[in-house]
Short mmCIF file of C-alpha atoms in Angstrom, two decimals:
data_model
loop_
_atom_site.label_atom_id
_atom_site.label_comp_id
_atom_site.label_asym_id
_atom_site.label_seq_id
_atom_site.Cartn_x
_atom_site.Cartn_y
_atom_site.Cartn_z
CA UNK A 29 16.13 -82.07 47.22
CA UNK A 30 16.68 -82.41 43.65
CA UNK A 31 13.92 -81.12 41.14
CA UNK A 32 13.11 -81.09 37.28
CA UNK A 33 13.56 -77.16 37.35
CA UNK A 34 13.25 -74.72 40.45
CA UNK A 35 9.57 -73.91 39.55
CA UNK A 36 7.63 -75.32 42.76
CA UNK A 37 4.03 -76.44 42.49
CA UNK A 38 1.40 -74.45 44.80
CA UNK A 39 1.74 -75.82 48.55
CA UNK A 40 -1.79 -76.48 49.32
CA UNK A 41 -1.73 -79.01 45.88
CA UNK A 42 0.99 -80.80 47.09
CA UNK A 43 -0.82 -81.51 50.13
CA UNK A 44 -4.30 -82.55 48.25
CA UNK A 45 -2.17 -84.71 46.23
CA UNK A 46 -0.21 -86.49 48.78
CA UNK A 47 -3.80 -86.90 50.44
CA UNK A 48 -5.26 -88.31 47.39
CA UNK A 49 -2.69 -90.67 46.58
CA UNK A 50 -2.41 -91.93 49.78
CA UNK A 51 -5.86 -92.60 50.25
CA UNK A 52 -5.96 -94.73 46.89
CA UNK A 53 -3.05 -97.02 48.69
CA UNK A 54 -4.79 -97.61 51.55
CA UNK A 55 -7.67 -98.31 50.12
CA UNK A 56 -5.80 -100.83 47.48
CA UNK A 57 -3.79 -102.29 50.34
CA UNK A 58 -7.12 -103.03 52.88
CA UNK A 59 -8.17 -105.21 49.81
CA UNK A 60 -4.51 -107.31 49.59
CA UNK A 61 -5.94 -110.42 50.53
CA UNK A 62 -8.67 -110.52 47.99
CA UNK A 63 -6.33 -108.90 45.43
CA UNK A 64 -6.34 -109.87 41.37
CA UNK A 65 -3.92 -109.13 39.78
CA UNK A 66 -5.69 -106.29 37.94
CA UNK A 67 -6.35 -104.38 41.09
CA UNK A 68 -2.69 -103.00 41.43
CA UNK A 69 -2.71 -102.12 37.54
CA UNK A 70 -5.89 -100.37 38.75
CA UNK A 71 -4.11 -98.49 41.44
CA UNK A 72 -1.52 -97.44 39.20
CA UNK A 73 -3.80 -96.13 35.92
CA UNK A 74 -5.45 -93.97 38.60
CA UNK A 75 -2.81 -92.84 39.96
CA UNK A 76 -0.92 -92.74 36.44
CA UNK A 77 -4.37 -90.24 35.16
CA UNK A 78 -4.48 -88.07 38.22
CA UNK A 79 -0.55 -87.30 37.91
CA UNK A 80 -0.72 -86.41 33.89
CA UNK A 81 -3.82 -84.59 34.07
CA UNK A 82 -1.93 -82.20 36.72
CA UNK A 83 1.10 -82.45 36.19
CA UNK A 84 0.48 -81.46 32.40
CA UNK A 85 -1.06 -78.63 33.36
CA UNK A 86 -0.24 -75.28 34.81
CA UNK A 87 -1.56 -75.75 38.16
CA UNK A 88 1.83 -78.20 39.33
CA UNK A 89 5.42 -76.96 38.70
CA UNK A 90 7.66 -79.10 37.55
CA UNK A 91 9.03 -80.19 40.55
CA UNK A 92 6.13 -81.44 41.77
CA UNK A 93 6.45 -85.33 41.50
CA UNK A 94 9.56 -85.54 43.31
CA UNK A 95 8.12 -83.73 46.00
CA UNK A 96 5.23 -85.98 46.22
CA UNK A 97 7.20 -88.82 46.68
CA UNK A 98 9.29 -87.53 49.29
CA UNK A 99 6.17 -86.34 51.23
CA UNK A 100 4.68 -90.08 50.58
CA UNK A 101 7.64 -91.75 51.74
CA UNK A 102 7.60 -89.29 54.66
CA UNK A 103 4.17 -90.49 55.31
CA UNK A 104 4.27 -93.52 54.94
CA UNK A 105 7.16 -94.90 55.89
CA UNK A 106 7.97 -98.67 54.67
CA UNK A 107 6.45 -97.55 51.30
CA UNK A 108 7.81 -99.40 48.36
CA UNK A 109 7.04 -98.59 44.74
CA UNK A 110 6.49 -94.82 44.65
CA UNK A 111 9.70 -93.22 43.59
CA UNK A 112 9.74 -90.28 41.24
CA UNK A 113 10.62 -92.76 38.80
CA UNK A 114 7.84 -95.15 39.35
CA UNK A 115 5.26 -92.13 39.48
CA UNK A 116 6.20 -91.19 36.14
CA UNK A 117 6.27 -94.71 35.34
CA UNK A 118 2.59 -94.76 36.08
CA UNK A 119 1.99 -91.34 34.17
CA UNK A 120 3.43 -93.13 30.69
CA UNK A 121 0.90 -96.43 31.34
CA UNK A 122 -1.50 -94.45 31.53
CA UNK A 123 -1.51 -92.12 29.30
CA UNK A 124 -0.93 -94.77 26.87
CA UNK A 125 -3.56 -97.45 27.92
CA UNK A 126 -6.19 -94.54 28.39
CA UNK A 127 -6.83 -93.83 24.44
CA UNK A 128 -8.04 -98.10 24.77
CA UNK A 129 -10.58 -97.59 27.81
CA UNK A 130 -13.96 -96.29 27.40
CA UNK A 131 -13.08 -92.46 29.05
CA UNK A 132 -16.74 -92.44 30.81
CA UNK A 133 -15.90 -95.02 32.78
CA UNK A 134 -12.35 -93.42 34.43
CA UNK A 135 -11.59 -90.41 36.03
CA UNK A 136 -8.69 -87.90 36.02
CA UNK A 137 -9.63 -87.47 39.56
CA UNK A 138 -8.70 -89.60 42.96
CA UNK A 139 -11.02 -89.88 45.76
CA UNK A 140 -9.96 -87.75 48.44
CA UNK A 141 -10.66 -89.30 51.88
CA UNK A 142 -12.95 -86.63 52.64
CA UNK A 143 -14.98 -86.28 49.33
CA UNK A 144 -15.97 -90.10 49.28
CA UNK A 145 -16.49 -93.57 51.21
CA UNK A 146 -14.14 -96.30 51.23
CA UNK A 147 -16.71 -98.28 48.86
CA UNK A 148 -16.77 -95.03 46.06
CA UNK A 149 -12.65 -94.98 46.17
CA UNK A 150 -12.56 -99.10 45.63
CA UNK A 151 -14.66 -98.39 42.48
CA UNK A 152 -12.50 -95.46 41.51
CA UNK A 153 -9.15 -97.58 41.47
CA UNK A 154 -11.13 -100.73 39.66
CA UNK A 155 -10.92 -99.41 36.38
CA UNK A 156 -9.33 -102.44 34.75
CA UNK A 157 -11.51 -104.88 37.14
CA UNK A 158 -15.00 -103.20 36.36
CA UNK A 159 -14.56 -101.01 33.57
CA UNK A 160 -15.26 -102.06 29.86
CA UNK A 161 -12.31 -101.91 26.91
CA UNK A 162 -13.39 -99.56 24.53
CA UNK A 163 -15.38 -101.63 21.38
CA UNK A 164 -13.06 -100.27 19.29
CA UNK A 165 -10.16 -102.49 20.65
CA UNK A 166 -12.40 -105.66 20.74
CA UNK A 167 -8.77 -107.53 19.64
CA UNK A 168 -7.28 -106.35 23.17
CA UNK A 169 -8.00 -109.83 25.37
CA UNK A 170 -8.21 -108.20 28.96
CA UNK A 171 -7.02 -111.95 30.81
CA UNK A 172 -3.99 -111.40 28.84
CA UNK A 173 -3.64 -107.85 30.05
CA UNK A 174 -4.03 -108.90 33.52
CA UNK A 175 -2.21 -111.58 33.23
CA UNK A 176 1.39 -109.93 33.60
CA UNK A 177 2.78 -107.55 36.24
CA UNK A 178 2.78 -103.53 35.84
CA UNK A 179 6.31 -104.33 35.58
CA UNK A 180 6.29 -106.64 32.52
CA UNK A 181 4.14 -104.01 31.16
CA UNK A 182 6.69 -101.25 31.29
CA UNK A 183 9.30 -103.43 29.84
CA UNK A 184 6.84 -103.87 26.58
CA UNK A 185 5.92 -99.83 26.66
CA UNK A 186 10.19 -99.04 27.01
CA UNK A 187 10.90 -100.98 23.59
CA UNK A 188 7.70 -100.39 21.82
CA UNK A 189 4.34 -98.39 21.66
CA UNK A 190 2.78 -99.86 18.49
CA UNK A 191 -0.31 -101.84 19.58
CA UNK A 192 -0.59 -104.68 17.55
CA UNK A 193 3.14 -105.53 19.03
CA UNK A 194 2.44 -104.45 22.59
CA UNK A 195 -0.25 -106.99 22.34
CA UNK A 196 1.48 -109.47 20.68
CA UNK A 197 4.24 -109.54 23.05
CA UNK A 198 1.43 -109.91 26.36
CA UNK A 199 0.25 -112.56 24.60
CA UNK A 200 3.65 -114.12 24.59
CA UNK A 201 4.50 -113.10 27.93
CA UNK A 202 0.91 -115.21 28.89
CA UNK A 203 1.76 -117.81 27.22
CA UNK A 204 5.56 -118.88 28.33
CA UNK A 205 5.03 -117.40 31.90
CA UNK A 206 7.92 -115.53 31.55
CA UNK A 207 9.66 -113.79 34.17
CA UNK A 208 10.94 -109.64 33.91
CA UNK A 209 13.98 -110.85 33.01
CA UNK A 210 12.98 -113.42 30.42
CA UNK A 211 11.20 -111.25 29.06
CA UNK A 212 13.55 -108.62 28.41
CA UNK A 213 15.85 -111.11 26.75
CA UNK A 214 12.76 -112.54 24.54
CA UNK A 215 11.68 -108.66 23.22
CA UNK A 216 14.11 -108.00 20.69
CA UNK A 217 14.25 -111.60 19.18
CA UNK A 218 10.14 -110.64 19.22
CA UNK A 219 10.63 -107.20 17.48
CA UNK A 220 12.99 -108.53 14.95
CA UNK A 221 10.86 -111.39 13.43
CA UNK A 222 7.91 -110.72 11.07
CA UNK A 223 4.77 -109.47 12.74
CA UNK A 224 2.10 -112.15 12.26
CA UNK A 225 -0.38 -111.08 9.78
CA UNK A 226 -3.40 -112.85 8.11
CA UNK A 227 -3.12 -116.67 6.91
CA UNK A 228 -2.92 -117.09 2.86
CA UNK A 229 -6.86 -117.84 2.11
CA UNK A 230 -9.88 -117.11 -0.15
CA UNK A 231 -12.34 -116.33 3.12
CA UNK A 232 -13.61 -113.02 1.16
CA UNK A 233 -15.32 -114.56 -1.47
CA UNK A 234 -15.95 -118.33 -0.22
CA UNK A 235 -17.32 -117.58 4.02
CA UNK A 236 -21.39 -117.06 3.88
CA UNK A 237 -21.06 -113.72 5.20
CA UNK A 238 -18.69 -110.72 5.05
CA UNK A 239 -18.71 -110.70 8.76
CA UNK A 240 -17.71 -114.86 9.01
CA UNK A 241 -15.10 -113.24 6.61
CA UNK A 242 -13.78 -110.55 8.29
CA UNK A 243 -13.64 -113.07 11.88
CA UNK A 244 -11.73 -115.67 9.64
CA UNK A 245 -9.29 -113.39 7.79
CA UNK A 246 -8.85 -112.16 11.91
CA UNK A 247 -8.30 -115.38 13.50
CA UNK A 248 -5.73 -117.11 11.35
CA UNK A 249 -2.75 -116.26 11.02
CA UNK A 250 0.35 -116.85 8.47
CA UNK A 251 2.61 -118.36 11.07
CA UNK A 252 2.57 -120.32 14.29
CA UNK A 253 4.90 -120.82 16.48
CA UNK A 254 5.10 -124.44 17.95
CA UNK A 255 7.87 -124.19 20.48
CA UNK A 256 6.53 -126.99 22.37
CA UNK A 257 7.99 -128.73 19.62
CA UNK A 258 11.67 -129.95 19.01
CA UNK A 259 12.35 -131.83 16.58
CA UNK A 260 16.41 -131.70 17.59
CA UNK A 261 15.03 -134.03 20.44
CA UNK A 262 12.48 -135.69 19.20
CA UNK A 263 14.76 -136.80 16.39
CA UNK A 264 16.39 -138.94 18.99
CA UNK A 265 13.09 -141.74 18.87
CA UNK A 266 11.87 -141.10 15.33
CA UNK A 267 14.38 -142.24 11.80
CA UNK A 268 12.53 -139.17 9.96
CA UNK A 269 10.48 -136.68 10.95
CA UNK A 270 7.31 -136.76 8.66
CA UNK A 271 3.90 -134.93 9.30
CA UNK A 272 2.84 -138.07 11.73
CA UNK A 273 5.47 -137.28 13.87
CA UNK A 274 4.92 -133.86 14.33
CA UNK A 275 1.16 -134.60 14.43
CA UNK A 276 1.79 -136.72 17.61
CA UNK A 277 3.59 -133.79 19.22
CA UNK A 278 1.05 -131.72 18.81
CA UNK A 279 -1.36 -134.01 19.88
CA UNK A 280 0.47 -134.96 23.17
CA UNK A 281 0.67 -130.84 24.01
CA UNK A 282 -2.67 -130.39 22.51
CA UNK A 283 -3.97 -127.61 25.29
CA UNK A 284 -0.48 -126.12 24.18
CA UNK A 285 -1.36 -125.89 20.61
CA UNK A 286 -5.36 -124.69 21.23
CA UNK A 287 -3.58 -121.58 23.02
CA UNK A 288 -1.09 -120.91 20.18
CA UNK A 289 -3.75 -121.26 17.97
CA UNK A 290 -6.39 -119.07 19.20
CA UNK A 291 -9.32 -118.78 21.06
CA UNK A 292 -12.75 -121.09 21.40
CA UNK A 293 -11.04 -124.30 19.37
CA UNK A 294 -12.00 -127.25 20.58
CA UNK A 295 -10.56 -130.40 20.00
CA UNK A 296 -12.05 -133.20 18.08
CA UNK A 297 -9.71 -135.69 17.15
CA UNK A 298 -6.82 -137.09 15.06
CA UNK A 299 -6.46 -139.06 12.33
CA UNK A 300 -10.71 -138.57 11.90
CA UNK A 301 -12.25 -141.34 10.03
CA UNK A 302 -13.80 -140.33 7.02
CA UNK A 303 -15.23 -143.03 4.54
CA UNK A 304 -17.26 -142.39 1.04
CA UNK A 305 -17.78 -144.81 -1.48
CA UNK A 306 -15.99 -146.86 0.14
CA UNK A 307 -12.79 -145.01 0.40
CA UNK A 308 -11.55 -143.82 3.73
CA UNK A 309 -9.53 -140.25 4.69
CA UNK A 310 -7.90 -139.38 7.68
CA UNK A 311 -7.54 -136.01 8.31
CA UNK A 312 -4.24 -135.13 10.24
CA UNK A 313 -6.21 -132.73 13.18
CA UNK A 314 -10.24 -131.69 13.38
CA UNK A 315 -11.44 -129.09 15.82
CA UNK A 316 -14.87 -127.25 16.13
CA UNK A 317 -14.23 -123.61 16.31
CA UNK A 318 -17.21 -122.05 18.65
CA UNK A 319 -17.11 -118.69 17.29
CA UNK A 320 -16.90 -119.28 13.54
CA UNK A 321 -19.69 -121.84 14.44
CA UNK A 322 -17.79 -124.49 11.61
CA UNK A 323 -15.23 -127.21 11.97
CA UNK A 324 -12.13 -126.34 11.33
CA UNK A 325 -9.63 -129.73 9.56
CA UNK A 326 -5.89 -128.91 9.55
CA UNK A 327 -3.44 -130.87 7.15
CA UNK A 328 0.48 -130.87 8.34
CA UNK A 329 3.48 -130.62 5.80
CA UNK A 330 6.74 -131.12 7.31
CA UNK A 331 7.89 -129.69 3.60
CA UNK A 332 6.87 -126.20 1.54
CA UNK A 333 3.47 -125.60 0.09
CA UNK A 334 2.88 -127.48 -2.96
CA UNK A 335 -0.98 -126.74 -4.42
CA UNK A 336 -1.98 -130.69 -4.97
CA UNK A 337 -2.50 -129.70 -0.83
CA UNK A 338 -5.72 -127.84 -1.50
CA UNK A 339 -6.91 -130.33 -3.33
CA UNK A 340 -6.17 -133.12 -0.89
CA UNK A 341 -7.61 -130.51 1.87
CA UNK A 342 -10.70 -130.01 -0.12
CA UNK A 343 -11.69 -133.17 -0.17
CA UNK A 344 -11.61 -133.83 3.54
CA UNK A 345 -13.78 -130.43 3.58
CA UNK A 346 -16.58 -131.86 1.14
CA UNK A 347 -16.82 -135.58 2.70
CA UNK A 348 -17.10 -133.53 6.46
CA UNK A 349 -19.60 -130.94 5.56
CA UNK A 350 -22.05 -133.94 3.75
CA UNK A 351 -21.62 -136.27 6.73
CA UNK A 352 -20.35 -134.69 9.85
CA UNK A 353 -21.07 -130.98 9.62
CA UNK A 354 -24.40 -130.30 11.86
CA UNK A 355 -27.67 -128.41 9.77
CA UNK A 356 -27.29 -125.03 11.69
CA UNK A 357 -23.45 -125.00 11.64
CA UNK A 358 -21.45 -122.82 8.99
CA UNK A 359 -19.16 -125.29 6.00
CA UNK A 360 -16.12 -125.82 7.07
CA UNK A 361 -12.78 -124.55 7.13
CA UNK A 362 -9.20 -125.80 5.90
CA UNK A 363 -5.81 -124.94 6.74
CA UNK A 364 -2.91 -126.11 5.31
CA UNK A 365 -0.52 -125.98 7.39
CA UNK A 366 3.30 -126.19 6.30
CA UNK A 367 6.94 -125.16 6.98
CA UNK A 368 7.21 -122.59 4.37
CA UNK A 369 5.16 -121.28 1.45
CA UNK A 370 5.90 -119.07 -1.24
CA UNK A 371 2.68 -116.40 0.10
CA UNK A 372 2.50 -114.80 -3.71
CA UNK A 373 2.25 -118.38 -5.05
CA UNK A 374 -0.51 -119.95 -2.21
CA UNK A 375 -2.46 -116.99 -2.99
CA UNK A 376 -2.42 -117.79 -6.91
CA UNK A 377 -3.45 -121.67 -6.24
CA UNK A 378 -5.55 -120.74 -3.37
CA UNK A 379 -8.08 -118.04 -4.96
CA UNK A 380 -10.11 -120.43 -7.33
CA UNK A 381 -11.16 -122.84 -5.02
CA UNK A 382 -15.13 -122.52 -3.89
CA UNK A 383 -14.56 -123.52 -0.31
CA UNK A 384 -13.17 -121.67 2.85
CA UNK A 385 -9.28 -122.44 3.18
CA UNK A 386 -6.46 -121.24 4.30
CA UNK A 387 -2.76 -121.58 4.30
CA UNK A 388 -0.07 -120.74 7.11
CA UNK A 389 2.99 -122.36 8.07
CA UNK A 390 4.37 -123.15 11.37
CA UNK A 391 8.06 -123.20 12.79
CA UNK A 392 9.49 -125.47 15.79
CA UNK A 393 12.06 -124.70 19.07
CA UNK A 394 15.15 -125.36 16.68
CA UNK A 395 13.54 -122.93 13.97
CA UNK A 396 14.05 -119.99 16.87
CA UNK A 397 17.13 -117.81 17.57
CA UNK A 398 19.40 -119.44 20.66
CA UNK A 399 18.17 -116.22 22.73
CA UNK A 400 14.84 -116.91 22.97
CA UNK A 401 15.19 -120.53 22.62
CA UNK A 402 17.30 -120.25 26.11
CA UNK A 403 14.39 -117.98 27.74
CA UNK A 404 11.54 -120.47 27.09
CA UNK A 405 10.39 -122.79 29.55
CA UNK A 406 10.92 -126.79 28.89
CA UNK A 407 7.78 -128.95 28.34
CA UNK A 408 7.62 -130.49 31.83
CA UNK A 409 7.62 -127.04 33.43
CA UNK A 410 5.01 -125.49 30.52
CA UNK A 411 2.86 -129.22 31.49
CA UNK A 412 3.09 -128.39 35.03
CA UNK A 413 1.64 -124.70 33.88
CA UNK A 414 -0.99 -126.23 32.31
#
């Protein structure tokens, strides 16, 4: 048998390890029926922690995870999922999810099967189920992390370990429902294209507190991307494609667009009625944000940011916070939200005005490279999803 070096790890913790990890699989599989999908990513962080925290010390040889896999194998014959490779698979998710958990709730050690009851081990594996992200990752979204298979989540941690990608990409992966494969097509199209990064707005100096602020600047971002849109097809029914038209897409897929768009957005209306003096407005889309505790009024442009937006969009803000907005809700928010912007140049026209908006822009299926175009799935299937 094959091994990293010919140093060989103490017999007697070869055997306690074989135990241990066994153990945790039996215990995982008794529960198979009643199984989320975070209990095998469970099973595998434990198992990922007790192999580094050994195997990274002196007390294993080198050799030692390819002879625990044999002996597992041997042991359990039928096994699947448990090659050297996939133990050292484990090791790397692991040790990189591990800096993100709060370490008082996980252990570096495996219930043996004579140290603990059935009931102690289940607890001991649950770590993603039961335990709490660390509050200094509050932006980690755990349904997301659950979402995809330990599989998906070693394609992600073989192309990149920067976090605010790793996360980006789960959320993607969510999203489309995309399949191993898929997804290894979609990650260097992902990598490529600019990292999203805060929306063009004045929230510092116009949101009632710095902490409003600092959940604005957070929530919206300087791009979207509205694949459910394409305007290649939708071209087909429509002379021009104006702001109405891509209003009425979004509108049609409007559970699509919440979920691009972020979390606790609820959806008002279209076209809202507004009327004073005796003039009438009609916003393009209103929603009522639950966290920000403020409507939130978005204005398309099919075209690039031109400032006489902000103006138009601030005006829609005044008439809804003196007739709409509720007494013990926060004013609220505008986004302008177009196909491209000069960011140096929204900033400029964006910083003098005295109420809470934003500017982002937004691109469609035919914006996006053939690769990942090819890897997404249609609207019937993502309706079906829904």
């Amino acid at each position: 048998m094959a091994h990293e070096n010919s140093t060989q790890p103490l017999i007697s913790d070869l055997r306690q390890a074989v135990s241990d990890i066994k153990h945790a699989i039996v215990v995982s599989q008794g529960r198979a029926l009643r199984m989320i999908s975070g209990q095998q990513l469970s099973l595998y962080f434990g198992i990922g922690l007790y192999v580094s925290e050994h195997s990274r010390a002196t007390n294993w040889g080198t050799g030692a995870i390819d002879a625990i896999s044999e002996q597992l194998k041997r042991e359990m014959p039928g096994l699947r999922g448990f090659s050297s490779e996939s133990i050292k698979k484990m090791r790397t998710f692991a040790e990189y999810w591990v800096q993100y958990i709060n370490r008082s709730a996980v252990t570096t050690e495996l219930p043996s099967a004579e140290k603990c009851s059935p009931l102690t081990s289940e607890i001991q594996v649950d770590t993603f189920t039961l335990a709490k992200w660390s509050p200094l990752t509050t932006e980690i979204q755990r349904d997301d992390f659950l979402g995809i298979s330990f599989s998906h989540h070693m394609e992600i941690l073989h192309k990149t370990k920067d976090i605010q990608q790793v996360l980006y990409i789960i959320h993607q992966t969510v999203q489309h429902q995309w399949s191993t494969r898929q997804l290894r097509e979609a990650i260097p199209a992902i990598l490529k294209a600019e990292q999203p990064q805060a929306a063009v707005s004045n929230f510092a100096s116009t949101m009632p507190t710095t902490r409003q602020a600092i959940k604005a600047i957070d929530m919206f971002k300087d791009n979207y991307t509205l694949d459910f849109i394409n305007v290649e097809d939708i071209a087909e029914d429509y002379e021009t494609v104006d702001e109405r038209v891509i209003e009425k897409e979004i509108v049609r897929n409007i559970k699509t667009f919440v979920m691009t768009f972020g979390h606790d957005f609820c959806y008002i209306g279209n076209q809202y009625p507004l009327e004073t003096f005796g003039e009438e407005q009609f916003p393009d889309l209103l929603f009522f944000n639950r966290e920000l505790n403020a409507l939130v009024v978005i204005e398309l442009k099919i075209g690039k940011f031109k400032p006489a937006y902000l103006g138009q969009l601030s005006n829609y803000m005044q008439t809804l916070d003196d007739k709409i907005r509720k007494p013990h809700e926060n004013p609220t928010i505008g986004i302008v939200l177009c196909k491209e912007m000069n960011r140096a140049f929204a900033e400029y026209a964006v910083r003098d005005y005295t109420k809470p908006m934003g500017v982002a822009t937004y691109r469609t299926l035919d914006d996006m490279p053939e690769s990942l175009r090819t890897s997404l799935p249609n609207i019937d299937d993502m309706a079906k999803l829904l």
